[in-house]
Amino acid sequence: MMDNEVDVFYRELPKVELHAHLNGSVSCSTIEKLISRKPHLNIGHGMTAIGKGQRRTLDECFQVFKVIHQLVDTEEDILMVATDVIKEFAADGVKYLELRSTPREEKHTGLTKKSYIETVIKAIKQCKSEGVDIDVRFLVAIDRRNGTEVAMETVKLAEDFMLSSDGLVLGLDLSGDPTVGHGKDLLPALQKAKNCGLKLSLHLSEVPSQLEESDLLLDLPPDRIGHGTFLHPAMGGSQGLVDKVVKHNIPLELCLTSNVKGQTVARYSDHHFKHWYQMGHPSVICTDDKGVFSTDLSQEYQLAASTFDLSREAVWKLSHDAIDCIFAPDTGETAAQTEVDLFKASSVPLQGN
Ligand SMILES: CC(C)=CCNc1ncnc2c1ncn2[C@@H]1O[C@H](COP(=O)(O)O)[C@@H](O)[C@H]1O
Ligand SMILES: [Zn+2]
């Protein structure tokens, strides 16, 4: 979908983005700048994004991240990428953003996991000082393929930053290739994270083979679920899993284009959004990787509305209800203020199509 095909209603709708991987969110124009910094890598644009109507296997999608990681391997790159991504979300009408990213170490450029996180925080602060109209927070990501020890190390790092970042670092994400590794090996690290006050957003049941793992991880319980594609019985999951999600009232982060382009969902109308939304369960529309999947949050709301025949009032409520799912603490300065800023003062027209 071209940018100008997105109705102004969705662009102007104040939005909350809760599931965005930093390096999956890099736009074409930022990729261009990175390619010109590193021409020797011989990376073309077609290698970093999946265009309209295209599909990829999950494996191919994960190869794309490897290419992007080659382009983003210095503090300077991370600062530019994070700053651009934040400004793009703001330009798309996102008022509150939780970015997530896996801290990487690059020996040849001197990048450390600590300086990686510091650089993302620097970008967030820089945007704030420039007056960019968006509240940005950060979740430190654990890549499941790296196993127990790295997960534990990441929790420690996230805890240190949670205590020293003035509320910018709020929690942890568990992501990475869902066909690699098992959640039981990461359970102690996730438990430790929870005990020290880090919020948890876990990618769960992104592929059909993870039901046992999901059952285990739901007992933590996590504070939010990424995708949860195969939890519902209609998608091959079970009522027992749904019951756990409902009992703990765990919001789902749902990313329509990501699932269709990654082929875990055959078509938009088959997306599990419909099952959870019909149940009245907290369901938040998100982008996952706006760069890789060539989308943005306005488009995703418009797609949800056109696919599931949602009225403008329903779209408004969907966007508004996402505020209840943010990880920022509910103090006068954060959640309540966010709500006022986001919606009360907004003049988005509700009439028309
Ligand atoms: C393959 C596919 C359909 C992707 C969408 N679903 C995803 N599932 C699991 N982990 C992900 C997904 N998208 C991004 N990530 C994680 O985010 C990383 C990229 O962002 P970052 O470097 O952490 O800043 C990837 O290497 C991967 O670890
Ligand atoms: Zn994701």
GROMACS .gro file of N, CA and C and ligand atoms in nm, residues 19 21 203 227 288, ligand 2:
model
   16
   19HIS      N    1   0.488  -0.283   2.000
   19HIS     CA    2   0.571  -0.395   1.952
   19HIS      C    3   0.647  -0.353   1.826
   21HIS      N    4   1.050  -0.375   1.679
   21HIS     CA    5   1.193  -0.409   1.690
   21HIS      C    6   1.273  -0.300   1.617
  203HIS      N    7   0.738  -1.310   2.294
  203HIS     CA    8   0.686  -1.369   2.171
  203HIS      C    9   0.642  -1.512   2.206
  227HIS      N   10   0.234  -1.159   1.935
  227HIS     CA   11   0.171  -1.250   1.837
  227HIS      C   12   0.071  -1.348   1.900
  288ASP      N   13   0.548  -0.458   1.448
  288ASP     CA   14   0.656  -0.557   1.457
  288ASP      C   15   0.784  -0.502   1.393
  355ZN      ZN   16   0.821  -0.924   1.711
   0.00000   0.00000   0.00000
